[in-house]
Coordinates of C-alpha atoms in Angstrom, one line a residue:
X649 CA 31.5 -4.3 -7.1
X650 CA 28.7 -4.8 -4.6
X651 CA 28.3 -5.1 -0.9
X652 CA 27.9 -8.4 0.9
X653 CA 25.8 -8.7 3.4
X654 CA 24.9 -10.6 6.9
X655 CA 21.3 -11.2 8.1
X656 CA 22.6 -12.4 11.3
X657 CA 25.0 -9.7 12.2
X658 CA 22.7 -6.6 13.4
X659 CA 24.9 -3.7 15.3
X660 CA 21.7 -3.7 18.0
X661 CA 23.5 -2.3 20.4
X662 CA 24.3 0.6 18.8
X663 CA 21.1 1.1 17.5
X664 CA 19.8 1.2 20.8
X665 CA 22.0 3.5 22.1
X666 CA 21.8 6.2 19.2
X667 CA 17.9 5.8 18.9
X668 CA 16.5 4.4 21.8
X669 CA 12.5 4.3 21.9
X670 CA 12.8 4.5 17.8
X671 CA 13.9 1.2 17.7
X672 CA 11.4 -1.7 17.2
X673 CA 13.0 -5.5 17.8
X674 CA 11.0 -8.4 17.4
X675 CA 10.3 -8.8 21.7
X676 CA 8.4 -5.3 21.1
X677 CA 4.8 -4.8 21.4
X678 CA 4.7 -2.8 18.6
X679 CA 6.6 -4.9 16.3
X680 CA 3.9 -7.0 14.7
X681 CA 2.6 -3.9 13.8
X682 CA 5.6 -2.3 12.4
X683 CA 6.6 -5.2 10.3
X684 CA 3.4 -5.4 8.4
X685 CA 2.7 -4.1 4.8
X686 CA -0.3 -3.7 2.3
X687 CA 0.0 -7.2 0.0
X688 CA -1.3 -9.8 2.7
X689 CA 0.9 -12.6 1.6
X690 CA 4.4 -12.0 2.9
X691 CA 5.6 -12.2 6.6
X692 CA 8.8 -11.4 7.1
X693 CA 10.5 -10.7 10.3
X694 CA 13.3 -8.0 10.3
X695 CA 15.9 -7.9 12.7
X696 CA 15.0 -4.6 13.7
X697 CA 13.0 -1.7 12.7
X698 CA 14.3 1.5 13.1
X699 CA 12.0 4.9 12.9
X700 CA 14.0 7.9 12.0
X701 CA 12.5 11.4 12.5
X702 CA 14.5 13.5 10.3
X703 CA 17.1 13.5 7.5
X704 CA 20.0 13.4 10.3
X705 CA 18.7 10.4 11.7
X706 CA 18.1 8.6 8.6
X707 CA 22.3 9.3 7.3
X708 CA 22.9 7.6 10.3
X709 CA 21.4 4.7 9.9
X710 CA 22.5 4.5 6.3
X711 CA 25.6 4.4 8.1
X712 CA 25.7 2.4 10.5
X713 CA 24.1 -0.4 8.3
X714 CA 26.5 0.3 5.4
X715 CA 29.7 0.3 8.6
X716 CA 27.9 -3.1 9.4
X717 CA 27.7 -4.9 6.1
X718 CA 23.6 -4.8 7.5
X719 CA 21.0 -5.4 4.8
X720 CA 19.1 -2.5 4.6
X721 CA 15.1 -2.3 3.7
X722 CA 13.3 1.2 3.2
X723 CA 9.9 1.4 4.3
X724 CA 7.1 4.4 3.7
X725 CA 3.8 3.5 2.9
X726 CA 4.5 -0.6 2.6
X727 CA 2.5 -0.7 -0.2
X728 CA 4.9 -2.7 -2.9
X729 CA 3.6 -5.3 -4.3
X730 CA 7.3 -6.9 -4.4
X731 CA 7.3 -6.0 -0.3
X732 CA 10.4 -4.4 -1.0
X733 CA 9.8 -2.7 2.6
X734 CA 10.6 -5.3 4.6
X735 CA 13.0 -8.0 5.1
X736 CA 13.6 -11.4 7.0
X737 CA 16.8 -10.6 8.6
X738 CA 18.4 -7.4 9.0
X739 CA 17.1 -3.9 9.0
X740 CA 14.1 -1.8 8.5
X741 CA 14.2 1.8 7.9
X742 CA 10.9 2.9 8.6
X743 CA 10.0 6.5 7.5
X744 CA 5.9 6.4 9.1
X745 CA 7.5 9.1 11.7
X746 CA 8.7 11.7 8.9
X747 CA 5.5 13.5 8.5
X748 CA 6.1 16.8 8.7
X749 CA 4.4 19.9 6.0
X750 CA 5.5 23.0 5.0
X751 CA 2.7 24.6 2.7
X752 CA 3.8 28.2 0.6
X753 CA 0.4 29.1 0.0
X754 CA 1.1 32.2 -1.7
X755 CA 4.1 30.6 -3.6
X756 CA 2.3 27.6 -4.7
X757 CA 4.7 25.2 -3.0
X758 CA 4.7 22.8 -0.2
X759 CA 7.6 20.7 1.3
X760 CA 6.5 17.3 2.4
X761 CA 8.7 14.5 4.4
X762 CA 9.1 11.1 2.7
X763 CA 7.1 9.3 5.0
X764 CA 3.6 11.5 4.6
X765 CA 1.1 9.5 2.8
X766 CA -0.7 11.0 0.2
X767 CA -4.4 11.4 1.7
X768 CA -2.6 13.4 5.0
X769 CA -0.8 15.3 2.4
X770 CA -4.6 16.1 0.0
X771 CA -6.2 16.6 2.8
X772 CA -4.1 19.5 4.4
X773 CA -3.1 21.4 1.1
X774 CA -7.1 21.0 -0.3
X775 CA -8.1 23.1 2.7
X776 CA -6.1 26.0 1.1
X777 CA -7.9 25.2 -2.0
X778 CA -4.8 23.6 -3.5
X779 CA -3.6 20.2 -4.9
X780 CA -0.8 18.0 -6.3
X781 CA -1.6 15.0 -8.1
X782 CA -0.8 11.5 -7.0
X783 CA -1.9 8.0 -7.1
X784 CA -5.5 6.5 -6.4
X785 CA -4.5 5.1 -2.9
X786 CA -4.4 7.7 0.3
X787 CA -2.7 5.2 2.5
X788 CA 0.4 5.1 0.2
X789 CA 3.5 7.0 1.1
X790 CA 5.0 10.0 -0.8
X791 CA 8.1 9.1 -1.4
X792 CA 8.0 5.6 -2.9
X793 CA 4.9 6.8 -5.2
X794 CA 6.5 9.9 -6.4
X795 CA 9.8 8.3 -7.3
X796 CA 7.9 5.0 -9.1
X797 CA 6.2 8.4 -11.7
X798 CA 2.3 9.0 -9.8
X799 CA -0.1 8.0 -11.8
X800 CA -3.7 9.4 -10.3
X801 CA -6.9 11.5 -11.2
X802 CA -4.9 14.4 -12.2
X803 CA -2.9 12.6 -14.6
X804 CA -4.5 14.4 -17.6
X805 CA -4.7 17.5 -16.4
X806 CA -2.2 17.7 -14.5
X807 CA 0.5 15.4 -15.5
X808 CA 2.2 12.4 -13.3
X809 CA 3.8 13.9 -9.7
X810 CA 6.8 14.0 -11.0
X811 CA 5.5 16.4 -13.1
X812 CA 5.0 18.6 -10.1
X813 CA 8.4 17.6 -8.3
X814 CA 10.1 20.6 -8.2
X815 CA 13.1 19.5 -5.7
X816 CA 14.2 16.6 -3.5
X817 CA 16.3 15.7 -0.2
X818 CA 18.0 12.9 -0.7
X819 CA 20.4 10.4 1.4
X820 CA 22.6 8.7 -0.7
X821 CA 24.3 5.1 0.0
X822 CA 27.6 6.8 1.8
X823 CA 25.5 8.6 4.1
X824 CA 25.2 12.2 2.4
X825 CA 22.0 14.7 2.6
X826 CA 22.0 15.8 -0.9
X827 CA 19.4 18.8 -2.1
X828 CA 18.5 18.1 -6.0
X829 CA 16.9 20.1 -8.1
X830 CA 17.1 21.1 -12.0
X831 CA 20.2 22.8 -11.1
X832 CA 22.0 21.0 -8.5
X833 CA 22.7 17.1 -9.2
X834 CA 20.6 17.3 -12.1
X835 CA 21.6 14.0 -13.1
X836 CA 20.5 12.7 -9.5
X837 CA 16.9 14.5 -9.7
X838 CA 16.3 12.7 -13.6
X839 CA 16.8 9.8 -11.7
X840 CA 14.5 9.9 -8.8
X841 CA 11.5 11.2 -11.3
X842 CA 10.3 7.4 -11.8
X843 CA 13.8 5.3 -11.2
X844 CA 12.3 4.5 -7.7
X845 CA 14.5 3.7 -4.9
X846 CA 17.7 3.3 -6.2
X847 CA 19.2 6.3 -5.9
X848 CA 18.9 6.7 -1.9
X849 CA 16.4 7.4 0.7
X850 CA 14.5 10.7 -0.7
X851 CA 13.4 12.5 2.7
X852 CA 11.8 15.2 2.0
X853 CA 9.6 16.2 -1.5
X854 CA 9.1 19.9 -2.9
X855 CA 5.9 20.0 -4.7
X856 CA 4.2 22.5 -6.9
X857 CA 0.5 23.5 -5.5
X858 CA -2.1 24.0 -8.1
X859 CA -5.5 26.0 -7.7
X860 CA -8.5 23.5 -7.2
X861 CA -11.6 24.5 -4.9
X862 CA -13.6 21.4 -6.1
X863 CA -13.9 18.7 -8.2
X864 CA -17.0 17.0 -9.7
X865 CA -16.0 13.4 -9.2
X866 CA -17.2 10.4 -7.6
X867 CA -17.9 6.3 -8.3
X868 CA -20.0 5.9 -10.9
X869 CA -21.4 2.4 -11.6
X870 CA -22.4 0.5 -15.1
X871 CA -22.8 -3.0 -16.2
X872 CA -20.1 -4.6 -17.6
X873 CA -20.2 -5.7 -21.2
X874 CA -17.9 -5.9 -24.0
X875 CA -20.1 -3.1 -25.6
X876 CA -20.1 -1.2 -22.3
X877 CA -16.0 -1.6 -21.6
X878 CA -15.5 0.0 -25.7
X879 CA -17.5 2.7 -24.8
X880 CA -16.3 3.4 -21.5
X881 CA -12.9 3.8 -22.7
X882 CA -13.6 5.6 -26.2
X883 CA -15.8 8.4 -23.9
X884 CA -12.5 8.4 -21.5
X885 CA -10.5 9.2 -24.6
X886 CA -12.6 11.5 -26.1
X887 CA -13.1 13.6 -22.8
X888 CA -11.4 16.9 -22.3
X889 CA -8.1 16.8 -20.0
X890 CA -10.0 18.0 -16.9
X891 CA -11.2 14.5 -16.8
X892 CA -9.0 11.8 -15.1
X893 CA -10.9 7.9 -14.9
X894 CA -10.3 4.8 -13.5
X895 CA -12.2 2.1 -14.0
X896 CA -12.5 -1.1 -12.3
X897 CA -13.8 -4.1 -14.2
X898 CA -15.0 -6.6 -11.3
X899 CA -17.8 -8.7 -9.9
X900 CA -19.9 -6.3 -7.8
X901 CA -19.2 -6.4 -4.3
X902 CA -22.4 -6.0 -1.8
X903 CA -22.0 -2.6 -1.2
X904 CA -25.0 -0.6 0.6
X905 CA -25.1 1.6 -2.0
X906 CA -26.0 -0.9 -4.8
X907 CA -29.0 -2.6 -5.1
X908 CA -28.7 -6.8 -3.9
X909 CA -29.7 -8.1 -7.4
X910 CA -26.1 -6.6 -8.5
X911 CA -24.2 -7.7 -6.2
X912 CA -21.5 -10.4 -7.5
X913 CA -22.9 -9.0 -11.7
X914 CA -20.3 -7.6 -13.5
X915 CA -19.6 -4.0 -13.2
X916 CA -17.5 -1.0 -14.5
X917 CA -16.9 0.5 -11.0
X918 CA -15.0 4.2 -12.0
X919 CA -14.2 6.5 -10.0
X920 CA -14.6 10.1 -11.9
X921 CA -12.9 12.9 -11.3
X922 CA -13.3 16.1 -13.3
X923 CA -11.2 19.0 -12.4
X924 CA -13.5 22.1 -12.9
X925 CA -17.0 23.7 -11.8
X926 CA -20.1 20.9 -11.3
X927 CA -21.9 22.6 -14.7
X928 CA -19.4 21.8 -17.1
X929 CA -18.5 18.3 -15.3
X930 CA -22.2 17.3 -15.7
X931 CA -21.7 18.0 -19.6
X932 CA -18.3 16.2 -19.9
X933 CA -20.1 12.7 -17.8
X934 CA -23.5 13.2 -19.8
X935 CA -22.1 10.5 -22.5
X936 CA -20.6 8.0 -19.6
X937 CA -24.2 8.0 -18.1
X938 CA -26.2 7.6 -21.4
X939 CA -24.0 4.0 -22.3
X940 CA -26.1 2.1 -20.1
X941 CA -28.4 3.0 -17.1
X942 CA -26.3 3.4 -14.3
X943 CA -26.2 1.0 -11.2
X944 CA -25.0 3.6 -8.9
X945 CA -24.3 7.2 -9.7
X946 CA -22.2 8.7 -6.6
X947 CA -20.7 11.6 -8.5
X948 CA -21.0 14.6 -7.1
X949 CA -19.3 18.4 -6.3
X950 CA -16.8 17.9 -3.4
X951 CA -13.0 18.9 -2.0
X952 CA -10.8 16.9 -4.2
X953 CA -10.0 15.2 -0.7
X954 CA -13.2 13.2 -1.3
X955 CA -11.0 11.3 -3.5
X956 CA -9.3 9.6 -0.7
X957 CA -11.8 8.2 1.5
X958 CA -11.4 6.6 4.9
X959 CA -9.5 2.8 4.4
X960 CA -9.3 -0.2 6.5
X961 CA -6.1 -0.7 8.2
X962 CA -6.6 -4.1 8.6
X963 CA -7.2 -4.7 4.9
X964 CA -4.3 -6.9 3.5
X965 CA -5.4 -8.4 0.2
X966 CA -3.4 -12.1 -1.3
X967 CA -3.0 -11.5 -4.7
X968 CA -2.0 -12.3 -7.8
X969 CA -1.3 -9.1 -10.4
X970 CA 0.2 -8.0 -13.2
X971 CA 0.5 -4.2 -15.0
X972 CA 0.7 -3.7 -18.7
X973 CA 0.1 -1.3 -21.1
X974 CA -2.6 -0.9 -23.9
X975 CA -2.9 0.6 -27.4
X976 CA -6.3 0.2 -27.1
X977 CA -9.3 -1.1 -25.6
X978 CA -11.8 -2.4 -28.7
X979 CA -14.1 -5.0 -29.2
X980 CA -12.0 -7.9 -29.2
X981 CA -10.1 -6.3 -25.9
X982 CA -13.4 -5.7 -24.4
X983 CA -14.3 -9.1 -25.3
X984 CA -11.2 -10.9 -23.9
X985 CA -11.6 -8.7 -20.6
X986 CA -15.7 -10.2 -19.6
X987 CA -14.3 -13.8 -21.1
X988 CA -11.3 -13.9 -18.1
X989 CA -12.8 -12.3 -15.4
X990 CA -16.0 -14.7 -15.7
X991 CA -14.0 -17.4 -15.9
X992 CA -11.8 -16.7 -13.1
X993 CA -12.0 -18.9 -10.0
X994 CA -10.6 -16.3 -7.3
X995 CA -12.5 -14.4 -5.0
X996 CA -12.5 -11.4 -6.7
X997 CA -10.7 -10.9 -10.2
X998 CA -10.8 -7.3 -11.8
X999 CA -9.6 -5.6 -14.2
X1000 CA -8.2 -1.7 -14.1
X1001 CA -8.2 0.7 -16.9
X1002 CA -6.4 3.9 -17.0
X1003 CA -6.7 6.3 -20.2
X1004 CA -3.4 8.2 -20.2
X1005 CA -2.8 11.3 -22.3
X1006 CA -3.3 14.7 -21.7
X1007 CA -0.7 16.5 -20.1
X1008 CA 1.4 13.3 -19.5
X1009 CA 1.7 12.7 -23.0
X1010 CA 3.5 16.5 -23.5
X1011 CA 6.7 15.9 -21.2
X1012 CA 9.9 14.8 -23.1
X1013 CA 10.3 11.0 -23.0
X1014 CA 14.0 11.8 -21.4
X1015 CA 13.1 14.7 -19.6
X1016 CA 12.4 12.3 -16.7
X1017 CA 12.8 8.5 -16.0
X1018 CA 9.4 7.9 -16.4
X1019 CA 10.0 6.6 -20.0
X1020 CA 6.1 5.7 -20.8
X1021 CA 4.9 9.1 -22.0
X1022 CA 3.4 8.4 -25.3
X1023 CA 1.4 5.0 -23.8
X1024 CA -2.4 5.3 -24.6
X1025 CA -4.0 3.1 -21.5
X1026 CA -2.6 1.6 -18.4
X1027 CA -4.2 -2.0 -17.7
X1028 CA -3.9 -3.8 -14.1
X1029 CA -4.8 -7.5 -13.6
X1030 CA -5.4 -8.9 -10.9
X1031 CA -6.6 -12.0 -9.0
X1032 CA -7.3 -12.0 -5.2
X1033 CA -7.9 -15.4 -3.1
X1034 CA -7.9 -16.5 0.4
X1035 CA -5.6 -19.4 0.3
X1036 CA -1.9 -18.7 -0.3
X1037 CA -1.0 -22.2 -1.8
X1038 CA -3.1 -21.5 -4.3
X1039 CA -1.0 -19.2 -6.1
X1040 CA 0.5 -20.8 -8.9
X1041 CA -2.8 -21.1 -9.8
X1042 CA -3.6 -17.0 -10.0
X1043 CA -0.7 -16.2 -11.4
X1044 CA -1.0 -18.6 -14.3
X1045 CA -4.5 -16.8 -15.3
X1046 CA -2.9 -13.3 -15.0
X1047 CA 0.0 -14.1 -17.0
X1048 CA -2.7 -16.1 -19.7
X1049 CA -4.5 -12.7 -19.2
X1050 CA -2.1 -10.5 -20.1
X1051 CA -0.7 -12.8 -23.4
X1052 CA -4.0 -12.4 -24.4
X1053 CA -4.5 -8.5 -24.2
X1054 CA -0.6 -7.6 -24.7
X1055 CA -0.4 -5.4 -28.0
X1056 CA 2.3 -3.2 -29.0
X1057 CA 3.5 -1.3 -26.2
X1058 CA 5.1 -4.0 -24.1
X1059 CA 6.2 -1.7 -21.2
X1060 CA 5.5 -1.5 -17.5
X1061 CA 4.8 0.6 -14.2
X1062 CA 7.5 0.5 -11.7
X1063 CA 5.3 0.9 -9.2
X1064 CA 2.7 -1.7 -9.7
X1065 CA 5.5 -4.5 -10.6
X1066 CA 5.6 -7.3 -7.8
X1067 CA 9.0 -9.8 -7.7
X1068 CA 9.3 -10.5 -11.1
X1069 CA 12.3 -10.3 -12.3
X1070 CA 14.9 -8.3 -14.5
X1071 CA 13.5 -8.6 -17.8
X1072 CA 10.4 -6.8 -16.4
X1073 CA 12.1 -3.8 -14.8
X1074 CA 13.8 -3.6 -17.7
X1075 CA 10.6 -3.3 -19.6
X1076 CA 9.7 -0.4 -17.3
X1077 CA 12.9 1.4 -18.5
X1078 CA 13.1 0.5 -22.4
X1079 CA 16.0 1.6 -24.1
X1080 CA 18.3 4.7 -23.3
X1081 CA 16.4 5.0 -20.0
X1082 CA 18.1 2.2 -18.6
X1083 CA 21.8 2.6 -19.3
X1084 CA 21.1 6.0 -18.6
X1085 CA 20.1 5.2 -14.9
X1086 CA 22.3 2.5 -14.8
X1087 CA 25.4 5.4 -15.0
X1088 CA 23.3 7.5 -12.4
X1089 CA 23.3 4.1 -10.2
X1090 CA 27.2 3.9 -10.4
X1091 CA 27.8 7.9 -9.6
X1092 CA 25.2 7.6 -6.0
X1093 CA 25.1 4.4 -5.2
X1094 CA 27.9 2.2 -7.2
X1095 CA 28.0 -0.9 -4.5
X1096 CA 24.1 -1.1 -5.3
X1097 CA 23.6 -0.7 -1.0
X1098 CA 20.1 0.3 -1.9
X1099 CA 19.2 -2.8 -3.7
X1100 CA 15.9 -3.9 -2.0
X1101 CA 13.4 -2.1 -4.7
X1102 CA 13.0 -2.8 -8.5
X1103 CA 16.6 -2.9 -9.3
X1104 CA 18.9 -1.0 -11.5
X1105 CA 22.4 -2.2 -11.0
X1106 CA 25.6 -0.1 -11.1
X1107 CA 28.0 -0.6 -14.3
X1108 CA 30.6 -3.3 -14.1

């Protein structure tokens, strides 16, 4: 069974009359605004956009889209690469207004709404000297990263943010506020540790708080070379858990903080982030520093906030991507990676590295729906260009790309996929994982009402 639904049937009206100034239609001033997400190549044009301020608000408008045969999109950060947060037609329920924070200092805990992003969220636990672990973006909202798994400069030491998930609020399809926890819908909180949206519209976040007065962390800068790129990641393996990388494989951009005969050369931009005292980090980055003379060296002791800097709002990149997991990154890896990004003929063309492990690696695969415990490196490809018609073209030498590096562990990230269809969400829930969230589908959400994300259908 599934719903049908009408893009040209929108119950305004009574929209306008439940929610007044939180509704957004296209004659608004605000509505270019509101409509607009992170990946720079869609430009869809909802019906209407509706900004909900609490759980209440947002079973209503479950409701009334459900009562309405309405298609429903859920917007937090709008940073999918599928765009999953808008919609040409129908409805748009935008969480930007849900930012509320309720830190426990003393328990360890804060409650977040769904619609925080994650730098608002660092940045007012870290002056308590506290963290929680999620991706490498600030801009990108709680709730969609949290329920895709979390995978930032914690990750070793910390584990993914589901990981530190200790509860959820939850809106389901028929218009219920659901608390879940370990105890209470157990089933339902499985699910939303890495099964993304499907399962409702998850309002409000209990975290665990860990203790972290600084980090020693930073951008560190070193040519790119097959040689280099081997080294990089054997160091990243090698390095205690306190230490969380990401490295960026790219043409240097002219940055002010890089010396002009570098810009456009190939670099390993990585951002560093080791989670202890400045003394010990300087011993763990010793060996990253002595693989080649660095081009930049910005590490440094600072709040773990530093990790988030300021972004640009306006900054909506075209792209063509594609993530993938590694076994490992050797020679011939190394080799392919400087061979594809040189001959690329986008703008920019990088390559992302993330060594996994660490405290990741020690949850049970089933204990969550994150199913990708035991992968060794997370790879990102990606290819970004000015000129939208030129696509085919990008996503032809990401795919190529990726044939070329794919090794044994042919899974995926839900939250990096774009539109790509089934066989690829099904690759980011091998196995067991996906009839088992397929049942949890059927129990929340059996008409598949939330169907706008990577999608798990409900049984037959």
């Amino acid at each position: 069974m599934s719903t049908s639904f009408d893009h040209t049937v929108v119950p305004l009206d009574q929209l306008l009359a439940e929610f007044g100034e939180q509704v957004v239609t296209p004659d608004d001033p605000r509505y270019d605004e509101m409509r607009a997400v992170y990946p720079g190549q869609f430009d869809r044009r909802p019906a209407v956009i509706v900004r909900p301020k609490d759980a209440a608000q947002v079973a209503r408008v479950v409701t009334i889209a459900r009562e309405n045969g309405c298609e429903l999109a859920v917007r937090g950060g709008g940073h999918s690469n599928a765009a999953h947060g808008v919609i040409d037609g129908g409805l748009v329920l935008d969480l930007r207004d849900m930012r509320e924070l309720d830190i426990d200092v003393e328990g360890r805990t804060a409650w977040a709404q769904g619609g925080m992003s994650a730098g608002e969220y660092t940045h007012a636990v870290v002056a308590h000297g506290l963290v929680t672990g999620f991706g490498d973006t600030g801009s990108v909202g709680l709730g969609g990263l949290t329920t895709g798994g979390g995978v930032g400069y914690l990750v070793r030491k910390h584990g993914l943010t589901i990981d530190d998930l200790l509860a959820a609020e939850v809106v389901t399809a028929d218009g219920q506020i659901l608390h879940t926890d370990a105890d209470t819908h157990p089933d339902l909180f499985w699910a939303i540790r890495g099964g993304g949206g499907n399962f409702g519209v998850v309002t409000r976040l209990k975290f665990r708080l860990h203790e972290l007065e600084s980090i020693y962390g930073g951008i560190l800068i070193l040519p790119a070379t097959a040689e280099t790129i081997e080294a990089f990641v054997t160091q990243a393996e090698a390095a205690p858990e306190e230490l969380s990388t990401i490295a960026n494989i790219m043409p240097a951009p002219p940055m002010p903080f890089l010396a002009p005969e570098h810009h456009g050369s190939l670099v390993i931009m990585a951002m560093m982030v080791f989670a202890g005292p400045q003394e010990d980090g300087e011993r763990v980055l010793a060996p990253f520093r002595a693989i080649a003379a660095p081009l930049a060296d910005m590490v440094q002791q600072m709040p773990y906030s530093g990790v988030y800097p300021p972004e640009d709002p306006g900054f909506h990149p075209v792209a063509s991507s594609l993530t993938m997991f590694a076994d490992r990154i050797d020679r011939q890896a190394a080799e392919t990676i400087v061979k594809r990004l040189t001959s690329s003929t986008a703008s920019m063309a990088a390559t992302q590295l993330r060594v996994l492990g660490g405290a990741m690696a020690r949850v049970p695969v089933d204990a969550t729906a994150f199913a990708h415990r035991k992968s060794r490196i997370m790879v990102n490809l990606a290819a970004i260009y000015e000129n939208p018609q030129d696509a085919p073209v990008h996503d032809a030498w990401v795919a190529e790309f990726a044939d070329e590096l794919r090794q044994s562990d042919h899974g995926a990230y839900v939250n990096f996929l774009a539109d790509e269809g089934e066989e690829r969400i099904r690759a980011a829930y091998p196995g067991a994982t996906w009839d088992r969230l397929r049942a949890v589908k059927t129990t929340y959400d059996p008409t598949n009402f939330f169907h706008l994300n990577q999608n798990i259908p409900p049984l037959p």
